């Protein structure tokens, strides 16, 4: 099988230009292409000379998580803007979980921003742990390093510079984070939570 790049029905965003989003979507499509490419290359190398190509095949396998998670994380990212901005409901089941973990909705948002201040390229990811019945907010380096195994993703905030450098300078990273949060359709995030937690 091969993966196909998704199209996203994105509204006009405040503080994130159409040009910025276009550049970012093109980059997402590159991850889809390379996910397919790795699978294809491994098969070809095995067909040609499985033993002689062992090292090459191993190295391609080592890169698969980077390309696959690069593809999938961007899908979580862009679909959060679909449907236009919808405010969060702090009285929702997600709001209750956030209050239980972080002490309140505002503290939850402050925590996301704090983790977003991590130096480096990567993601802030909010997960729900169905076994622990709790939220976790983690820093993921690149696209795959530090992902919490098996936990469904509630929210994904891209903090690679490519996500904001058309509109913001590196020192303005937190303005980008504010723009990201203000454009979110929180109904998407809440429905992810309802799909896993209830
Ligand atoms: Fe990105």
PDB file of C-alpha atoms and ligand atoms in Angstrom:
ATOM      1  CA  UNK A   1       0.000   0.000   0.000  1.00  0.00           C
ATOM      2  CA  UNK A   2       0.982   3.620  -0.344  1.00  0.00           C
ATOM      3  CA  UNK A   3      -0.104   6.651   1.623  1.00  0.00           C
ATOM      4  CA  UNK A   4      -1.794   9.607  -0.029  1.00  0.00           C
ATOM      5  CA  UNK A   5      -1.360  13.161   1.205  1.00  0.00           C
ATOM      6  CA  UNK A   6      -4.526  14.448   2.803  1.00  0.00           C
ATOM      7  CA  UNK A   7      -6.109  17.741   1.882  1.00  0.00           C
ATOM      8  CA  UNK A   8      -7.278  19.954   4.690  1.00  0.00           C
ATOM      9  CA  UNK A   9     -10.178  22.356   4.568  1.00  0.00           C
ATOM     10  CA  UNK A  10      -8.415  25.230   6.265  1.00  0.00           C
ATOM     11  CA  UNK A  11      -9.998  28.568   7.080  1.00  0.00           C
ATOM     12  CA  UNK A  12      -8.140  31.881   6.940  1.00  0.00           C
ATOM     13  CA  UNK A  13      -6.004  31.953  10.065  1.00  0.00           C
ATOM     14  CA  UNK A  14      -5.178  34.903  12.303  1.00  0.00           C
ATOM     15  CA  UNK A  15      -1.438  35.429  12.671  1.00  0.00           C
ATOM     16  CA  UNK A  16      -0.532  32.560  10.331  1.00  0.00           C
ATOM     17  CA  UNK A  17      -0.383  33.656   6.687  1.00  0.00           C
ATOM     18  CA  UNK A  18      -1.645  31.666   3.717  1.00  0.00           C
ATOM     19  CA  UNK A  19       1.945  31.628   2.465  1.00  0.00           C
ATOM     20  CA  UNK A  20       3.193  30.127   5.754  1.00  0.00           C
ATOM     21  CA  UNK A  21       0.537  27.416   5.635  1.00  0.00           C
ATOM     22  CA  UNK A  22       1.239  26.657   1.952  1.00  0.00           C
ATOM     23  CA  UNK A  23       4.958  26.175   2.650  1.00  0.00           C
ATOM     24  CA  UNK A  24       4.127  23.928   5.582  1.00  0.00           C
ATOM     25  CA  UNK A  25       1.608  21.818   3.650  1.00  0.00           C
ATOM     26  CA  UNK A  26       4.187  21.243   0.911  1.00  0.00           C
ATOM     27  CA  UNK A  27       6.579  20.022   3.569  1.00  0.00           C
ATOM     28  CA  UNK A  28       3.922  17.647   4.929  1.00  0.00           C
ATOM     29  CA  UNK A  29       3.516  16.204   1.429  1.00  0.00           C
ATOM     30  CA  UNK A  30       7.267  15.526   1.417  1.00  0.00           C
ATOM     31  CA  UNK A  31       6.860  13.324   4.503  1.00  0.00           C
ATOM     32  CA  UNK A  32       4.082  11.335   2.824  1.00  0.00           C
ATOM     33  CA  UNK A  33       6.295  10.881  -0.226  1.00  0.00           C
ATOM     34  CA  UNK A  34       9.276   9.748   1.829  1.00  0.00           C
ATOM     35  CA  UNK A  35       7.199   7.366   3.968  1.00  0.00           C
ATOM     36  CA  UNK A  36       6.155   5.632   0.743  1.00  0.00           C
ATOM     37  CA  UNK A  37       9.680   5.856  -0.620  1.00  0.00           C
ATOM     38  CA  UNK A  38      11.265   4.082   2.373  1.00  0.00           C
ATOM     39  CA  UNK A  39       8.806   1.184   2.136  1.00  0.00           C
ATOM     40  CA  UNK A  40       9.400   0.905  -1.605  1.00  0.00           C
ATOM     41  CA  UNK A  41      13.197   1.119  -1.323  1.00  0.00           C
ATOM     42  CA  UNK A  42      13.364  -1.590   1.358  1.00  0.00           C
ATOM     43  CA  UNK A  43      11.354  -3.957  -0.843  1.00  0.00           C
ATOM     44  CA  UNK A  44      13.557  -3.236  -3.876  1.00  0.00           C
ATOM     45  CA  UNK A  45      16.792  -3.693  -1.946  1.00  0.00           C
ATOM     46  CA  UNK A  46      15.522  -7.010  -0.570  1.00  0.00           C
ATOM     47  CA  UNK A  47      14.570  -8.199  -4.044  1.00  0.00           C
ATOM     48  CA  UNK A  48      17.938  -7.177  -5.491  1.00  0.00           C
ATOM     49  CA  UNK A  49      20.249  -8.618  -2.860  1.00  0.00           C
ATOM     50  CA  UNK A  50      18.774  -8.985   0.615  1.00  0.00           C
ATOM     51  CA  UNK A  51      22.033 -10.094   2.221  1.00  0.00           C
ATOM     52  CA  UNK A  52      24.320  -7.638   0.468  1.00  0.00           C
ATOM     53  CA  UNK A  53      21.938  -4.748   1.209  1.00  0.00           C
ATOM     54  CA  UNK A  54      21.422  -5.594   4.888  1.00  0.00           C
ATOM     55  CA  UNK A  55      23.149  -2.481   6.171  1.00  0.00           C
ATOM     56  CA  UNK A  56      21.249  -0.200   3.795  1.00  0.00           C
ATOM     57  CA  UNK A  57      17.941  -1.843   4.683  1.00  0.00           C
ATOM     58  CA  UNK A  58      18.676  -1.486   8.415  1.00  0.00           C
ATOM     59  CA  UNK A  59      19.419   2.194   8.007  1.00  0.00           C
ATOM     60  CA  UNK A  60      16.232   2.779   6.031  1.00  0.00           C
ATOM     61  CA  UNK A  61      14.231   1.008   8.757  1.00  0.00           C
ATOM     62  CA  UNK A  62      15.907   3.258  11.326  1.00  0.00           C
ATOM     63  CA  UNK A  63      14.588   6.304   9.408  1.00  0.00           C
ATOM     64  CA  UNK A  64      11.041   5.044   9.009  1.00  0.00           C
ATOM     65  CA  UNK A  65       9.756   6.461  12.312  1.00  0.00           C
ATOM     66  CA  UNK A  66      11.027   9.920  11.357  1.00  0.00           C
ATOM     67  CA  UNK A  67       9.191   9.972   8.030  1.00  0.00           C
ATOM     68  CA  UNK A  68       6.044   8.217   9.249  1.00  0.00           C
ATOM     69  CA  UNK A  69       5.664  10.359  12.354  1.00  0.00           C
ATOM     70  CA  UNK A  70       6.517  13.441  10.259  1.00  0.00           C
ATOM     71  CA  UNK A  71       3.555  12.534   8.071  1.00  0.00           C
ATOM     72  CA  UNK A  72       1.128  11.618  10.830  1.00  0.00           C
ATOM     73  CA  UNK A  73       2.008  14.471  13.234  1.00  0.00           C
ATOM     74  CA  UNK A  74       1.295  17.039  10.514  1.00  0.00           C
ATOM     75  CA  UNK A  75      -2.119  15.446   9.958  1.00  0.00           C
ATOM     76  CA  UNK A  76      -2.898  15.917  13.658  1.00  0.00           C
ATOM     77  CA  UNK A  77      -1.623  19.482  13.344  1.00  0.00           C
ATOM     78  CA  UNK A  78      -3.551  20.684  10.295  1.00  0.00           C
ATOM     79  CA  UNK A  79      -6.855  19.010  11.139  1.00  0.00           C
ATOM     80  CA  UNK A  80      -6.957  21.013  14.381  1.00  0.00           C
ATOM     81  CA  UNK A  81      -7.622  24.159  12.303  1.00  0.00           C
ATOM     82  CA  UNK A  82     -10.415  22.631  10.221  1.00  0.00           C
ATOM     83  CA  UNK A  83     -13.873  24.001  10.863  1.00  0.00           C
ATOM     84  CA  UNK A  84     -12.565  27.348  12.107  1.00  0.00           C
ATOM     85  CA  UNK A  85     -11.810  28.618  15.585  1.00  0.00           C
ATOM     86  CA  UNK A  86     -13.947  27.135  18.328  1.00  0.00           C
ATOM     87  CA  UNK A  87     -13.313  28.122  21.911  1.00  0.00           C
ATOM     88  CA  UNK A  88     -12.474  25.479  24.468  1.00  0.00           C
ATOM     89  CA  UNK A  89     -15.138  24.418  26.922  1.00  0.00           C
ATOM     90  CA  UNK A  90     -13.407  24.194  30.259  1.00  0.00           C
ATOM     91  CA  UNK A  91     -16.471  22.361  31.613  1.00  0.00           C
ATOM     92  CA  UNK A  92     -16.100  19.570  29.020  1.00  0.00           C
ATOM     93  CA  UNK A  93     -14.702  16.123  29.936  1.00  0.00           C
ATOM     94  CA  UNK A  94     -11.353  17.326  28.511  1.00  0.00           C
ATOM     95  CA  UNK A  95     -11.595  20.403  30.738  1.00  0.00           C
ATOM     96  CA  UNK A  96     -12.240  18.191  33.755  1.00  0.00           C
ATOM     97  CA  UNK A  97      -9.205  16.040  32.917  1.00  0.00           C
ATOM     98  CA  UNK A  98      -7.060  19.152  32.449  1.00  0.00           C
ATOM     99  CA  UNK A  99      -8.207  20.537  35.798  1.00  0.00           C
ATOM    100  CA  UNK A 100      -7.496  17.267  37.539  1.00  0.00           C
ATOM    101  CA  UNK A 101      -3.958  17.118  36.094  1.00  0.00           C
ATOM    102  CA  UNK A 102      -2.929  20.763  35.965  1.00  0.00           C
ATOM    103  CA  UNK A 103      -5.211  22.490  38.466  1.00  0.00           C
ATOM    104  CA  UNK A 104      -7.373  24.383  35.957  1.00  0.00           C
ATOM    105  CA  UNK A 105      -7.821  25.238  32.289  1.00  0.00           C
ATOM    106  CA  UNK A 106      -5.581  28.311  32.390  1.00  0.00           C
ATOM    107  CA  UNK A 107      -2.864  26.289  34.091  1.00  0.00           C
ATOM    108  CA  UNK A 108      -3.200  23.638  31.358  1.00  0.00           C
ATOM    109  CA  UNK A 109      -2.632  26.256  28.642  1.00  0.00           C
ATOM    110  CA  UNK A 110       0.242  27.781  30.647  1.00  0.00           C
ATOM    111  CA  UNK A 111       1.791  24.310  30.878  1.00  0.00           C
ATOM    112  CA  UNK A 112       1.559  23.797  27.093  1.00  0.00           C
ATOM    113  CA  UNK A 113       3.346  27.142  26.639  1.00  0.00           C
ATOM    114  CA  UNK A 114       5.999  26.185  29.185  1.00  0.00           C
ATOM    115  CA  UNK A 115       6.753  22.932  27.343  1.00  0.00           C
ATOM    116  CA  UNK A 116       6.739  24.893  24.047  1.00  0.00           C
ATOM    117  CA  UNK A 117       9.696  26.841  25.434  1.00  0.00           C
ATOM    118  CA  UNK A 118      11.875  23.721  25.202  1.00  0.00           C
ATOM    119  CA  UNK A 119      14.949  24.444  23.117  1.00  0.00           C
ATOM    120  CA  UNK A 120      15.192  22.539  19.868  1.00  0.00           C
ATOM    121  CA  UNK A 121      12.976  21.396  17.051  1.00  0.00           C
ATOM    122  CA  UNK A 122      10.022  19.167  17.740  1.00  0.00           C
ATOM    123  CA  UNK A 123       6.516  19.113  19.055  1.00  0.00           C
ATOM    124  CA  UNK A 124       4.472  19.691  22.153  1.00  0.00           C
ATOM    125  CA  UNK A 125       2.093  16.770  22.322  1.00  0.00           C
ATOM    126  CA  UNK A 126      -0.831  16.382  24.707  1.00  0.00           C
ATOM    127  CA  UNK A 127      -1.748  12.731  25.142  1.00  0.00           C
ATOM    128  CA  UNK A 128      -4.421  10.898  27.050  1.00  0.00           C
ATOM    129  CA  UNK A 129      -3.252   7.773  28.853  1.00  0.00           C
ATOM    130  CA  UNK A 130      -6.245   5.410  28.945  1.00  0.00           C
ATOM    131  CA  UNK A 131      -4.532   3.155  31.517  1.00  0.00           C
ATOM    132  CA  UNK A 132      -3.541   5.938  33.905  1.00  0.00           C
ATOM    133  CA  UNK A 133      -6.739   7.931  33.073  1.00  0.00           C
ATOM    134  CA  UNK A 134      -4.685  11.101  32.855  1.00  0.00           C
ATOM    135  CA  UNK A 135      -3.301  13.650  30.412  1.00  0.00           C
ATOM    136  CA  UNK A 136       0.402  13.985  29.653  1.00  0.00           C
ATOM    137  CA  UNK A 137       2.058  16.931  27.922  1.00  0.00           C
ATOM    138  CA  UNK A 138       5.370  15.854  26.409  1.00  0.00           C
ATOM    139  CA  UNK A 139       8.146  17.312  24.286  1.00  0.00           C
ATOM    140  CA  UNK A 140       8.877  15.208  21.195  1.00  0.00           C
ATOM    141  CA  UNK A 141      12.175  15.879  19.402  1.00  0.00           C
ATOM    142  CA  UNK A 142      12.155  15.702  15.601  1.00  0.00           C
ATOM    143  CA  UNK A 143       8.859  13.870  15.010  1.00  0.00           C
ATOM    144  CA  UNK A 144       9.435  10.598  16.800  1.00  0.00           C
ATOM    145  CA  UNK A 145      11.868  10.917  19.702  1.00  0.00           C
ATOM    146  CA  UNK A 146      10.037  10.899  22.996  1.00  0.00           C
ATOM    147  CA  UNK A 147       6.620   9.837  21.725  1.00  0.00           C
ATOM    148  CA  UNK A 148       4.742   8.106  24.539  1.00  0.00           C
ATOM    149  CA  UNK A 149       4.110   4.568  23.408  1.00  0.00           C
ATOM    150  CA  UNK A 150       0.564   3.813  22.372  1.00  0.00           C
ATOM    151  CA  UNK A 151      -0.994   6.933  23.862  1.00  0.00           C
ATOM    152  CA  UNK A 152      -3.592   8.636  21.677  1.00  0.00           C
ATOM    153  CA  UNK A 153      -2.773  12.193  20.702  1.00  0.00           C
ATOM    154  CA  UNK A 154      -5.148  14.960  21.766  1.00  0.00           C
ATOM    155  CA  UNK A 155      -3.195  17.997  20.586  1.00  0.00           C
ATOM    156  CA  UNK A 156      -0.069  18.482  18.470  1.00  0.00           C
ATOM    157  CA  UNK A 157       1.822  21.761  18.320  1.00  0.00           C
ATOM    158  CA  UNK A 158       4.564  21.928  15.687  1.00  0.00           C
ATOM    159  CA  UNK A 159       7.643  23.744  16.974  1.00  0.00           C
ATOM    160  CA  UNK A 160       9.947  23.227  14.048  1.00  0.00           C
ATOM    161  CA  UNK A 161      11.029  26.627  12.762  1.00  0.00           C
ATOM    162  CA  UNK A 162       9.491  25.774   9.374  1.00  0.00           C
ATOM    163  CA  UNK A 163       6.087  26.042  11.076  1.00  0.00           C
ATOM    164  CA  UNK A 164       6.456  29.775  11.708  1.00  0.00           C
ATOM    165  CA  UNK A 165       9.562  31.304  10.068  1.00  0.00           C
ATOM    166  CA  UNK A 166       7.637  32.914   7.180  1.00  0.00           C
ATOM    167  CA  UNK A 167       5.660  34.927   9.722  1.00  0.00           C
ATOM    168  CA  UNK A 168       7.845  35.113  12.830  1.00  0.00           C
ATOM    169  CA  UNK A 169      11.489  35.393  13.798  1.00  0.00           C
ATOM    170  CA  UNK A 170      12.949  32.623  15.997  1.00  0.00           C
ATOM    171  CA  UNK A 171      12.822  34.986  18.987  1.00  0.00           C
ATOM    172  CA  UNK A 172       9.083  35.417  18.351  1.00  0.00           C
ATOM    173  CA  UNK A 173       8.357  31.720  18.806  1.00  0.00           C
ATOM    174  CA  UNK A 174       5.894  32.360  21.620  1.00  0.00           C
ATOM    175  CA  UNK A 175       3.871  34.737  19.414  1.00  0.00           C
ATOM    176  CA  UNK A 176       3.509  31.832  17.006  1.00  0.00           C
ATOM    177  CA  UNK A 177       2.392  29.610  19.892  1.00  0.00           C
ATOM    178  CA  UNK A 178      -0.255  32.208  20.822  1.00  0.00           C
ATOM    179  CA  UNK A 179      -1.398  32.367  17.168  1.00  0.00           C
ATOM    180  CA  UNK A 180      -1.587  28.577  17.014  1.00  0.00           C
ATOM    181  CA  UNK A 181      -3.674  28.385  20.183  1.00  0.00           C
ATOM    182  CA  UNK A 182      -6.001  31.214  19.112  1.00  0.00           C
ATOM    183  CA  UNK A 183      -6.805  29.493  15.788  1.00  0.00           C
ATOM    184  CA  UNK A 184      -7.497  26.058  17.229  1.00  0.00           C
ATOM    185  CA  UNK A 185     -10.819  24.370  16.777  1.00  0.00           C
ATOM    186  CA  UNK A 186     -11.006  23.017  20.312  1.00  0.00           C
ATOM    187  CA  UNK A 187     -14.011  20.895  19.280  1.00  0.00           C
ATOM    188  CA  UNK A 188     -11.526  18.742  17.302  1.00  0.00           C
ATOM    189  CA  UNK A 189      -9.373  18.325  20.409  1.00  0.00           C
ATOM    190  CA  UNK A 190     -12.396  17.651  22.626  1.00  0.00           C
ATOM    191  CA  UNK A 191     -13.747  15.043  20.222  1.00  0.00           C
ATOM    192  CA  UNK A 192     -10.378  13.248  20.175  1.00  0.00           C
ATOM    193  CA  UNK A 193     -10.605  13.133  23.956  1.00  0.00           C
ATOM    194  CA  UNK A 194     -14.195  11.878  23.919  1.00  0.00           C
ATOM    195  CA  UNK A 195     -13.179   9.185  21.428  1.00  0.00           C
ATOM    196  CA  UNK A 196     -10.598   7.808  23.837  1.00  0.00           C
ATOM    197  CA  UNK A 197     -11.627   8.681  27.356  1.00  0.00           C
ATOM    198  CA  UNK A 198     -15.370   8.172  27.572  1.00  0.00           C
TER     199      UNK A 198
HETATM  200 FE1  LIG B   1       5.928  20.981  10.491  1.00  0.00          FE
END
